[in-house]
PDB file of C-alpha atoms in Angstrom:
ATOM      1  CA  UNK A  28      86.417  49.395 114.214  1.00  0.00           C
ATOM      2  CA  UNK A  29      89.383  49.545 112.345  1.00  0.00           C
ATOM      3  CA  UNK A  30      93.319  48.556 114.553  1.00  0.00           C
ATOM      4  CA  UNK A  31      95.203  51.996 114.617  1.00  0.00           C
ATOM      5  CA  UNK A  32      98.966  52.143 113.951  1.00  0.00           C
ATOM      6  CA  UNK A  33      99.983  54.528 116.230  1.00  0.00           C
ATOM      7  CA  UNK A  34     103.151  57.016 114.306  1.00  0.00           C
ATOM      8  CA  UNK A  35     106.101  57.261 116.436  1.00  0.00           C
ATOM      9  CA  UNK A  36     105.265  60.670 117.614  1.00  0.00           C
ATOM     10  CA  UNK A  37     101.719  58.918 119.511  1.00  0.00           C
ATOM     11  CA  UNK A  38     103.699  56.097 120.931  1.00  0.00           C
ATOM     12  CA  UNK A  39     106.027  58.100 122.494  1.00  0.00           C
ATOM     13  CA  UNK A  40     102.963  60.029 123.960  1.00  0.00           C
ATOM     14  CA  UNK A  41     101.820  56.471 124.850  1.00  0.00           C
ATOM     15  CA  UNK A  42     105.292  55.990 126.431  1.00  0.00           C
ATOM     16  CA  UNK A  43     104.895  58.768 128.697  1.00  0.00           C
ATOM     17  CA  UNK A  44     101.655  58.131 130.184  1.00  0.00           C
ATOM     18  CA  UNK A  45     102.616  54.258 130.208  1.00  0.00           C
ATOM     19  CA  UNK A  46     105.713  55.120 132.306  1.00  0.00           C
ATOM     20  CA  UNK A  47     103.683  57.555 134.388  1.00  0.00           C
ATOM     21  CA  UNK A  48     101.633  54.625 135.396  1.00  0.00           C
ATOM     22  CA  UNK A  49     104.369  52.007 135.821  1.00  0.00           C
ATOM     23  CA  UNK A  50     105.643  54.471 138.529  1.00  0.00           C
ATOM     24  CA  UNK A  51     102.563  54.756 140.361  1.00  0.00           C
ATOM     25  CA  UNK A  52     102.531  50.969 140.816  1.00  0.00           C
ATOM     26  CA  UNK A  53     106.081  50.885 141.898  1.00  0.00           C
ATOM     27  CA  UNK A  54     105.133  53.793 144.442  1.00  0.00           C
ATOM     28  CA  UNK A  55     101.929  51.655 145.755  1.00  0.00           C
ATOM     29  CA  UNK A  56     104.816  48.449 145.687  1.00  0.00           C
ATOM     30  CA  UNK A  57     106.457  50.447 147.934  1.00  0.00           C
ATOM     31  CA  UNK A  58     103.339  51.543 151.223  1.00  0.00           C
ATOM     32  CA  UNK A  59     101.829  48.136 151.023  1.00  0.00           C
ATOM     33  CA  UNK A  60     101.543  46.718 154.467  1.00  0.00           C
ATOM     34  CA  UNK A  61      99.498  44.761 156.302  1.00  0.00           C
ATOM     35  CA  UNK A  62      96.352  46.355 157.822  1.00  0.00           C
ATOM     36  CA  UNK A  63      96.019  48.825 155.033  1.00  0.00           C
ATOM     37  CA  UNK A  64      93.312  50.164 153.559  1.00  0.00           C
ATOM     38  CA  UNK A  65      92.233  49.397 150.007  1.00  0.00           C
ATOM     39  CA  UNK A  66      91.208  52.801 150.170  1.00  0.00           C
ATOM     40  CA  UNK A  67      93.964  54.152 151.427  1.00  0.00           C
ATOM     41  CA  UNK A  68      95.429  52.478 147.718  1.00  0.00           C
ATOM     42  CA  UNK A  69      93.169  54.351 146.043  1.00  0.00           C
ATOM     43  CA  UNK A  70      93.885  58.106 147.608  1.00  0.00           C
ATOM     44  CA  UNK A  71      97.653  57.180 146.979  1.00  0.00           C
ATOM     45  CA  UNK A  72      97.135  56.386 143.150  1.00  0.00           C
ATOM     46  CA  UNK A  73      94.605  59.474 143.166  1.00  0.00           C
ATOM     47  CA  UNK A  74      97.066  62.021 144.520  1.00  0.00           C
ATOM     48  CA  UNK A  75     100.354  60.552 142.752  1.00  0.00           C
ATOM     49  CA  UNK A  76      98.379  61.246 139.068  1.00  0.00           C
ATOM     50  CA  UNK A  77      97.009  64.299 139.818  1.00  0.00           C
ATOM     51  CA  UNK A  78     100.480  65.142 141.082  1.00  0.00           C
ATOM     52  CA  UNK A  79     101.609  64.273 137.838  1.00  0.00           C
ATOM     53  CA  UNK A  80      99.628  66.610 136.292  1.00  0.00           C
ATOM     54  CA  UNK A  81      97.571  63.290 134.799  1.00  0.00           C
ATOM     55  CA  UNK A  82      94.356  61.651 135.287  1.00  0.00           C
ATOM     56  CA  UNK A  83      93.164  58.260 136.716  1.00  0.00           C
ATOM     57  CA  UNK A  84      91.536  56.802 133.544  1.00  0.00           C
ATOM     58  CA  UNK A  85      89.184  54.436 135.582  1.00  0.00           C
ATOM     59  CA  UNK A  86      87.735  57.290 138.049  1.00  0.00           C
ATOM     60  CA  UNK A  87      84.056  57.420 136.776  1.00  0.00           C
ATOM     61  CA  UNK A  88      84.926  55.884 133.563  1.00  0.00           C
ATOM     62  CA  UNK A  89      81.057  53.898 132.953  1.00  0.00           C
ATOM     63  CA  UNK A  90      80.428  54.771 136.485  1.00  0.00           C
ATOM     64  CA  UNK A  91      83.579  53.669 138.177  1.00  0.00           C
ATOM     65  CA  UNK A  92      83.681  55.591 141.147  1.00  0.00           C
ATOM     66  CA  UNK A  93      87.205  54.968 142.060  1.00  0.00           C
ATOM     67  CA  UNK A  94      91.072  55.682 140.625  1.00  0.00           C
ATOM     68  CA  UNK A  95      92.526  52.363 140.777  1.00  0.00           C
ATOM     69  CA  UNK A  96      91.388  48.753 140.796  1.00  0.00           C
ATOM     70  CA  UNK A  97      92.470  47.001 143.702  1.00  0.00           C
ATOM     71  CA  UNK A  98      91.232  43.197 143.293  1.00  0.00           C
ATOM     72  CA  UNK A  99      92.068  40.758 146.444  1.00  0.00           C
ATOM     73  CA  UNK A 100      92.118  37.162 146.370  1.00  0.00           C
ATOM     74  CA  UNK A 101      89.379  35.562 144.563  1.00  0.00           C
ATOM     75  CA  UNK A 102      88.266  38.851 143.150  1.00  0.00           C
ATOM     76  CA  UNK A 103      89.478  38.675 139.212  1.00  0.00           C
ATOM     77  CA  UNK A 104      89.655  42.360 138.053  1.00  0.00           C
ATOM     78  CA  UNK A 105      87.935  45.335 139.264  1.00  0.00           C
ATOM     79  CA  UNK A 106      87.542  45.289 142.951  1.00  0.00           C
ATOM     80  CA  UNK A 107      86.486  48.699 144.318  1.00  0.00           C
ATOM     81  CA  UNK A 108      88.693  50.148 146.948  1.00  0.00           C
ATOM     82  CA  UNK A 109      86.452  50.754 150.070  1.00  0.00           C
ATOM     83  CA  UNK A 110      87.395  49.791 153.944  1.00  0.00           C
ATOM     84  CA  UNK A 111      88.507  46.284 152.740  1.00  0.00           C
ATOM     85  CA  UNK A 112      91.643  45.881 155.182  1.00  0.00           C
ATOM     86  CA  UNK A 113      94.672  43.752 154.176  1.00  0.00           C
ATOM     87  CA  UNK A 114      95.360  40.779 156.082  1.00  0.00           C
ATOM     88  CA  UNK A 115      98.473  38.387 155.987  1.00  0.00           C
ATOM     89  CA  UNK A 116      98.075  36.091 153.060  1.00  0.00           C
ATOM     90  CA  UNK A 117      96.350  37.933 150.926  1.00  0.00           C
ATOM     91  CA  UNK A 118      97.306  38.340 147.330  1.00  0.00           C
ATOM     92  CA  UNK A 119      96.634  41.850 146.251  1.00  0.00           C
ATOM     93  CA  UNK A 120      95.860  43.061 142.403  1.00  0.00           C
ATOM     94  CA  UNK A 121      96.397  46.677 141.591  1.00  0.00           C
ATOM     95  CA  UNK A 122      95.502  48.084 138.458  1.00  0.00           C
ATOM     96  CA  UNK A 123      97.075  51.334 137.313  1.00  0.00           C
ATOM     97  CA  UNK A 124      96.115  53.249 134.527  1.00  0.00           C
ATOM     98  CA  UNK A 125      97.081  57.014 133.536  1.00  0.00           C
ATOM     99  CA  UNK A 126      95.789  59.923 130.801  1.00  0.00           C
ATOM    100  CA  UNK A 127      98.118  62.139 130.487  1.00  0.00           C
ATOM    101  CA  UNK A 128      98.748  64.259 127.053  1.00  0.00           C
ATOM    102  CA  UNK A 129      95.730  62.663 125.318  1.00  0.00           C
ATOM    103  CA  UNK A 130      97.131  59.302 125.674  1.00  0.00           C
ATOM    104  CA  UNK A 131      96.299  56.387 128.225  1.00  0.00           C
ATOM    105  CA  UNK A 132      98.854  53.852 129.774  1.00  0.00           C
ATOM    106  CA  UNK A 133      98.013  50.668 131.779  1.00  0.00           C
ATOM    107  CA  UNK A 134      99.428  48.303 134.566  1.00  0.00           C
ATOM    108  CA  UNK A 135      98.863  45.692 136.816  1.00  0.00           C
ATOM    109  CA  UNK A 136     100.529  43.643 139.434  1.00  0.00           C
ATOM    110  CA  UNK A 137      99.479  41.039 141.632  1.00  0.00           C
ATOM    111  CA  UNK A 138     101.523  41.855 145.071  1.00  0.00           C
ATOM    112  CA  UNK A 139     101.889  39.061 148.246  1.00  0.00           C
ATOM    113  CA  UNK A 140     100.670  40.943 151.617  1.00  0.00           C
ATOM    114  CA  UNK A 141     102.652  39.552 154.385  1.00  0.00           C
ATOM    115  CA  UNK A 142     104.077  35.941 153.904  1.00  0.00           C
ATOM    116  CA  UNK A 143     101.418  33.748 151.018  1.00  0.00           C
ATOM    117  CA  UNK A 144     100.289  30.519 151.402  1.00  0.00           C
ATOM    118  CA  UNK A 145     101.449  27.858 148.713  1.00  0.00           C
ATOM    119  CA  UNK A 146      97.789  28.269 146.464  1.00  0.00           C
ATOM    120  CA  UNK A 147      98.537  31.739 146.462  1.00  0.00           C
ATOM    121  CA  UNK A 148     102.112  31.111 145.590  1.00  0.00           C
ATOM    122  CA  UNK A 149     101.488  29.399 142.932  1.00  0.00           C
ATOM    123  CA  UNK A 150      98.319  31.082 141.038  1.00  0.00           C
ATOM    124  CA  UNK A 151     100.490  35.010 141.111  1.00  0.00           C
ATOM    125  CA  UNK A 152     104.042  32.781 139.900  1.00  0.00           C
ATOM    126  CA  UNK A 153     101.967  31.432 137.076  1.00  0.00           C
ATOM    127  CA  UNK A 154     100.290  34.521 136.097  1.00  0.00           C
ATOM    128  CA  UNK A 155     103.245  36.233 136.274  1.00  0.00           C
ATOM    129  CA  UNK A 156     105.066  33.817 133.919  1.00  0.00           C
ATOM    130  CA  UNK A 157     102.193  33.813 131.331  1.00  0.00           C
ATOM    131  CA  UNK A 158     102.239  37.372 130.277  1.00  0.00           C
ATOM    132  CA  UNK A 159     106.386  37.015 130.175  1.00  0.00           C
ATOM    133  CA  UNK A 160     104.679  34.144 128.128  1.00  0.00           C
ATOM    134  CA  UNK A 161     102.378  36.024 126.396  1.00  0.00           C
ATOM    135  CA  UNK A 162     104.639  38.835 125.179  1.00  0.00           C
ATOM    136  CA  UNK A 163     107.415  36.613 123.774  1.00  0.00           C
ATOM    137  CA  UNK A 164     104.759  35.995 120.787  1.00  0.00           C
ATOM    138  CA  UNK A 165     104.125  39.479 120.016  1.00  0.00           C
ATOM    139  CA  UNK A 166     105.999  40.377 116.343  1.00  0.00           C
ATOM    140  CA  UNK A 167     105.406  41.930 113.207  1.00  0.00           C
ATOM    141  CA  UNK A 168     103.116  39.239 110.983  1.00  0.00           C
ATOM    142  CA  UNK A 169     102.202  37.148 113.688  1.00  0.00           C
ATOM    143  CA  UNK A 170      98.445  36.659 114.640  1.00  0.00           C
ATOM    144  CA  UNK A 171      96.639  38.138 118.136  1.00  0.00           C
ATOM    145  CA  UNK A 172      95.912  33.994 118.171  1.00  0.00           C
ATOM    146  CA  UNK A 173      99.170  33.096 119.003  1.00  0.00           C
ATOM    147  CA  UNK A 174      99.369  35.409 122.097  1.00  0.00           C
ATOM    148  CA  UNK A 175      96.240  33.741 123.734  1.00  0.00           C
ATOM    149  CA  UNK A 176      97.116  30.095 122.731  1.00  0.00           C
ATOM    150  CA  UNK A 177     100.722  29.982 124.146  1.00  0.00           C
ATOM    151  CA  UNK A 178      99.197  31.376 127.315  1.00  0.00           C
ATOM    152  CA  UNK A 179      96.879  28.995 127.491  1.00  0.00           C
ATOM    153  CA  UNK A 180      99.236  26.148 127.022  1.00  0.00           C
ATOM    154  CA  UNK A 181     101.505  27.121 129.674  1.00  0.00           C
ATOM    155  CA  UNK A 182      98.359  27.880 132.236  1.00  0.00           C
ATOM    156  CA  UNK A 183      96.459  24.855 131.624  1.00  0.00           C
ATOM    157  CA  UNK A 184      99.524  23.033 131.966  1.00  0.00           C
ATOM    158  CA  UNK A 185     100.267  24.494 135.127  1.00  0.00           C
ATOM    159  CA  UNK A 186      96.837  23.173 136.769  1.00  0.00           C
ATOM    160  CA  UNK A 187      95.398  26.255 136.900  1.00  0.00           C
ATOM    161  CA  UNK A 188      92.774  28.298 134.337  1.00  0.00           C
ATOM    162  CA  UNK A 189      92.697  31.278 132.059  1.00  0.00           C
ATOM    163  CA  UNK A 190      89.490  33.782 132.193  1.00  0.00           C
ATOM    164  CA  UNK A 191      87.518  34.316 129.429  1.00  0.00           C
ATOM    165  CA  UNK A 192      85.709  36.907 129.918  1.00  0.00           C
ATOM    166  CA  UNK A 193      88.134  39.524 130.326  1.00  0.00           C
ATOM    167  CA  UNK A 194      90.814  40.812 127.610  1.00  0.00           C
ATOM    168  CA  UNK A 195      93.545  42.378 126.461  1.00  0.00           C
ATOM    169  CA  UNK A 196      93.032  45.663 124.253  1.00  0.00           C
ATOM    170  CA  UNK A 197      93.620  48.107 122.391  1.00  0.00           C
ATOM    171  CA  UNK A 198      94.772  51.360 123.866  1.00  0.00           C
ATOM    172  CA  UNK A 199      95.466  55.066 122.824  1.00  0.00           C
ATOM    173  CA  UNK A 200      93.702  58.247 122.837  1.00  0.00           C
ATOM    174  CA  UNK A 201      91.009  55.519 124.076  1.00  0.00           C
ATOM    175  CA  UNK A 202      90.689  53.719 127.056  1.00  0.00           C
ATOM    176  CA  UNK A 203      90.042  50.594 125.345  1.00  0.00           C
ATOM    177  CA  UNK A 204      90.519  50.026 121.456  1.00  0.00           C
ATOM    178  CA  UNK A 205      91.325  47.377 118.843  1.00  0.00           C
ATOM    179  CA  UNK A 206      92.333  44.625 118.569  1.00  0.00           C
ATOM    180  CA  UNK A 207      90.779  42.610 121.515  1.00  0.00           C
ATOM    181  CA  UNK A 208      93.565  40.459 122.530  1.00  0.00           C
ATOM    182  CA  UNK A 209      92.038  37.228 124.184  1.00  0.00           C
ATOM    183  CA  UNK A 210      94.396  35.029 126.470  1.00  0.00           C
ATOM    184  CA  UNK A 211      93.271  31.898 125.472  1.00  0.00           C
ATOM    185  CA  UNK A 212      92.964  30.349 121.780  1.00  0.00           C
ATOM    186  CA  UNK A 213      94.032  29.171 118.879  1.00  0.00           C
ATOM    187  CA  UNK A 214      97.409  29.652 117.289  1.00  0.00           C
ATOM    188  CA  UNK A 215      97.762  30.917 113.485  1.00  0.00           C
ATOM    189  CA  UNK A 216      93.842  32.862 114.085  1.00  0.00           C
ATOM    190  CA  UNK A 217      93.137  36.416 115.027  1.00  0.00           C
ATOM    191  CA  UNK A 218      94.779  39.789 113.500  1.00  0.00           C
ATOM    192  CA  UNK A 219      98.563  40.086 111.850  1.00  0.00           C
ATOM    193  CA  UNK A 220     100.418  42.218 114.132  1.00  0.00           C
ATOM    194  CA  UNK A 221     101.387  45.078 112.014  1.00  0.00           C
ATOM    195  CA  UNK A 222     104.721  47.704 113.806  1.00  0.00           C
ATOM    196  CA  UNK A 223     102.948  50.796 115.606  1.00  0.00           C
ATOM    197  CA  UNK A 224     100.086  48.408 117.277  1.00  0.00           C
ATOM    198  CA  UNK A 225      99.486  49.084 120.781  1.00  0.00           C
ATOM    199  CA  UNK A 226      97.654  46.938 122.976  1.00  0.00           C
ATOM    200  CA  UNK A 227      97.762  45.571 126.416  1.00  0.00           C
ATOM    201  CA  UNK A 228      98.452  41.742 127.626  1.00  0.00           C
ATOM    202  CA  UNK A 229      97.195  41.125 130.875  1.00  0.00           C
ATOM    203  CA  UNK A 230      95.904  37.495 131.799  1.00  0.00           C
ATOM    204  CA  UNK A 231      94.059  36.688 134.619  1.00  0.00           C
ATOM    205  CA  UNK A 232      94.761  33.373 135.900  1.00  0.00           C
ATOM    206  CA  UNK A 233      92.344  31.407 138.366  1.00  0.00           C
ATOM    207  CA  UNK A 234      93.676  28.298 140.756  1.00  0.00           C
ATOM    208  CA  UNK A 235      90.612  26.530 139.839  1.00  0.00           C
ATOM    209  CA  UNK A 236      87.947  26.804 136.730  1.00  0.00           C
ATOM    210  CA  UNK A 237      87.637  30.088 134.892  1.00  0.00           C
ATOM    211  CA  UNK A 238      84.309  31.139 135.263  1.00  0.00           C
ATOM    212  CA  UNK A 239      83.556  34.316 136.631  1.00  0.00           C
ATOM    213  CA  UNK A 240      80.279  35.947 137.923  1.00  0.00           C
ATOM    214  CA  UNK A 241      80.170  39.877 138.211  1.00  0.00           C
ATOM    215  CA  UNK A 242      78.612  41.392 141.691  1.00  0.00           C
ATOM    216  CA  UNK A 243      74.864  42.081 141.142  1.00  0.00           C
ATOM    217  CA  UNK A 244      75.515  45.050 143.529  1.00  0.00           C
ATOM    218  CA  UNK A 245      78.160  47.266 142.483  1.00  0.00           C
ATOM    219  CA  UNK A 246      77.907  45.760 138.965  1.00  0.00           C
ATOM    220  CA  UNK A 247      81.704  46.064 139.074  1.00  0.00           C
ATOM    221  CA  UNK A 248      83.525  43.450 140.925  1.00  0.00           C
ATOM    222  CA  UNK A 249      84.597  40.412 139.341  1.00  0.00           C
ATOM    223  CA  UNK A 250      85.184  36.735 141.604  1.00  0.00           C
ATOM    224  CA  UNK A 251      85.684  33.212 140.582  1.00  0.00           C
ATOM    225  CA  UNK A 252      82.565  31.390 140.720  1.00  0.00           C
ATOM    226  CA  UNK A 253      84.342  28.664 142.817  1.00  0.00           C
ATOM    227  CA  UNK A 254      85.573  31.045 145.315  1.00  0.00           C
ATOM    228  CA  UNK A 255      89.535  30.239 144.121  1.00  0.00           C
ATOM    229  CA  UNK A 256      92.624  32.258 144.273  1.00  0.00           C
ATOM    230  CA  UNK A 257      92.676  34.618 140.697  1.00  0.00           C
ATOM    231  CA  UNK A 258      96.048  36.645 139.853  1.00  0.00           C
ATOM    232  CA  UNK A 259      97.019  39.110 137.232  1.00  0.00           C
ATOM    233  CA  UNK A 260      99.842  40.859 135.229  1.00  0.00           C
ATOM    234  CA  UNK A 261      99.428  43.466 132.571  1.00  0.00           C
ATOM    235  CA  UNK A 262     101.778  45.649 130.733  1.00  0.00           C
ATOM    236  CA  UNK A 263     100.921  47.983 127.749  1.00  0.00           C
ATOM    237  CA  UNK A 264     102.980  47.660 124.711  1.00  0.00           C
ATOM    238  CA  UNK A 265     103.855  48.775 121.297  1.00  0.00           C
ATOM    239  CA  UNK A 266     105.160  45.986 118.527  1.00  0.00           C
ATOM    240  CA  UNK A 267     107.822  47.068 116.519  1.00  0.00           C
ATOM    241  CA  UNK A 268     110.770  45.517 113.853  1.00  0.00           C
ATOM    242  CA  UNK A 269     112.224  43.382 115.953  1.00  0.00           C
ATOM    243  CA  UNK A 270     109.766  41.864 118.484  1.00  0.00           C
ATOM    244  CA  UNK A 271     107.716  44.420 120.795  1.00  0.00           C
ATOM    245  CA  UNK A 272     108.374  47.452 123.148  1.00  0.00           C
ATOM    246  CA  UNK A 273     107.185  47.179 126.594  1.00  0.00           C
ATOM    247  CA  UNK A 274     105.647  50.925 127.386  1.00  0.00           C
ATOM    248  CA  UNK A 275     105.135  50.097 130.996  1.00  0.00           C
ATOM    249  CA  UNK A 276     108.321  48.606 131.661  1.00  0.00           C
ATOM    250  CA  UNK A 277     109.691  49.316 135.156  1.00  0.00           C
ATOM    251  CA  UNK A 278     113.536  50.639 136.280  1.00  0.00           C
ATOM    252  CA  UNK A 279     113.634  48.568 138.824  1.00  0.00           C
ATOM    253  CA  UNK A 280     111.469  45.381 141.231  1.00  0.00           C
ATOM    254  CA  UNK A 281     108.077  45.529 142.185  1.00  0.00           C
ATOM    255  CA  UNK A 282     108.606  45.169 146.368  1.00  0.00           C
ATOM    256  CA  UNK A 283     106.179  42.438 147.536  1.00  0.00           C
ATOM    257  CA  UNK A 284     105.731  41.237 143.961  1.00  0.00           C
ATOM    258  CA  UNK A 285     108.943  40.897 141.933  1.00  0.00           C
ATOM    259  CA  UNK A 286     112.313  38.613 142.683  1.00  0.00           C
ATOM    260  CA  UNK A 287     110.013  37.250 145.957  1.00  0.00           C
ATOM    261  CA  UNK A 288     109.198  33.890 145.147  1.00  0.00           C
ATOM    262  CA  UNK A 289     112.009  32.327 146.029  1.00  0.00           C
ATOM    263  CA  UNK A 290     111.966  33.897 149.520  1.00  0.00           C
ATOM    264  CA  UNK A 291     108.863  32.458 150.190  1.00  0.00           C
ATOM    265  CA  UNK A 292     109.185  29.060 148.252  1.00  0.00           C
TER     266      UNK A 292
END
């Protein structure tokens, strides 16, 4: 399937529902506590979109059954919210993503609940610095490659691992598009970035290695196969003249995931 260049009229479509998400996950930033209710997450993120006049992409999308992914611990990506109470220590991924006017925009954040211990510290500090990481290689005429190897230069050389199975994408009037933008690789390989590609950077970083096994259950949730800490950043953006435009950029901190660290370090 062919990349689309989005015209400037669809990205600021894409802006809209990319914002419309990035406030959601400032607004679940802001109710975390201890002893809450994953799905308590989930009828917050539910009722904000629909308030909105939007759509949580990931309710029922291939049998989903929830709004939001809220991923805890060693759970990579797409934990189902459900009774799952948070404790104190817990690292806590939530996944935001919005449809509004035709166009889909998507978020995640790994948050601390209550004070972390140093594992957890340091997996969510590292993930958090490899999509900064990440993004600083997205410009016109350079390769999808050099996004993926950079991250995993800086992750590897932290200690820690970078999943595999799980990517990046394309995003637009679809959930998930072209280009698949792995987080690992090899510079100089992959698609030119061309202005007016949109696609989202989100690497999921484990303490230990990066396999991942998928729950034989629910068929949904994703855990490290060595039962260690995973984190996770994503922003959805747009790359343009002079570098890239982050479409899920925040007005202001994350609380109990942004300017933190060195509270707790």
């Amino acid at each position: 399937m062919a990349i689309e260049i989005k015209s400037p009229k669809e990205i600021e479509a894409l802006r809209v529902s990319s914002q419309m998400a990035a406030e959601t996950l400032l607004l679940v930033g802001d109710n975390l506590r201890v002893g809450m209710k994953t799905e308590e997450i989930n009828t917050l993120v539910h009722e904000d979109t629909i308030r909105r006049g939007a759509l949580p992409s990931t309710l029922n999308y291939r049998g989903f059954p929830k709004s939001v992914c809220t991923s805890i611990n060693e759970v990579v990506c797409h934990g189902i919210p459900g009774p799952r109470v948070l404790r104190d220590g817990d690292i806590l991924n939530v996944d935001v993503t919005t449809f509004y006017g035709g166009f889909h925009g998507d978020t995640s954040a790994t948050f601390y609940i209550g004070t972390p211990s140093p594992a957890a510290l340091k997996v969510t500090e590292v993930a958090r610095k490899a999509l900064e990481i990440g993004i600083a290689q997205v410009k016109e005429g350079g390769r999808i490659g050099d996004i993926g190897a950079a991250i995993q230069e800086y992750v590897e050389g932290e200690g820690c691992s970078v999943v595999r199975d799980f990517v990046g994408h394309g995003i637009g009037r679809r959930f998930h598009e072209d280009p698949q933008v792995k987080h690992f690789g090899k510079r100089r390989t992959g698609e030119r970035m061309k202005v007016g590609m949109v696609f989202t950077i989100e690497p999921m970083v484990n303490l230990g290695r990066f396999e991942v096994k998928i729950d034989p259950k629910d068929k949904w949730t994703v855990t490290t196969v060595d039962g260690s800490l995973s984190a996770q950043f994503e922003h959805t953006l747009v790359v343009t003249k002079n570098g890239c435009d982050i479409l899920t950029k925040r007005d202001r901190p994350l609380r109990f995931s942004e300017n933190v660290a060195t509270v707790f370090a």
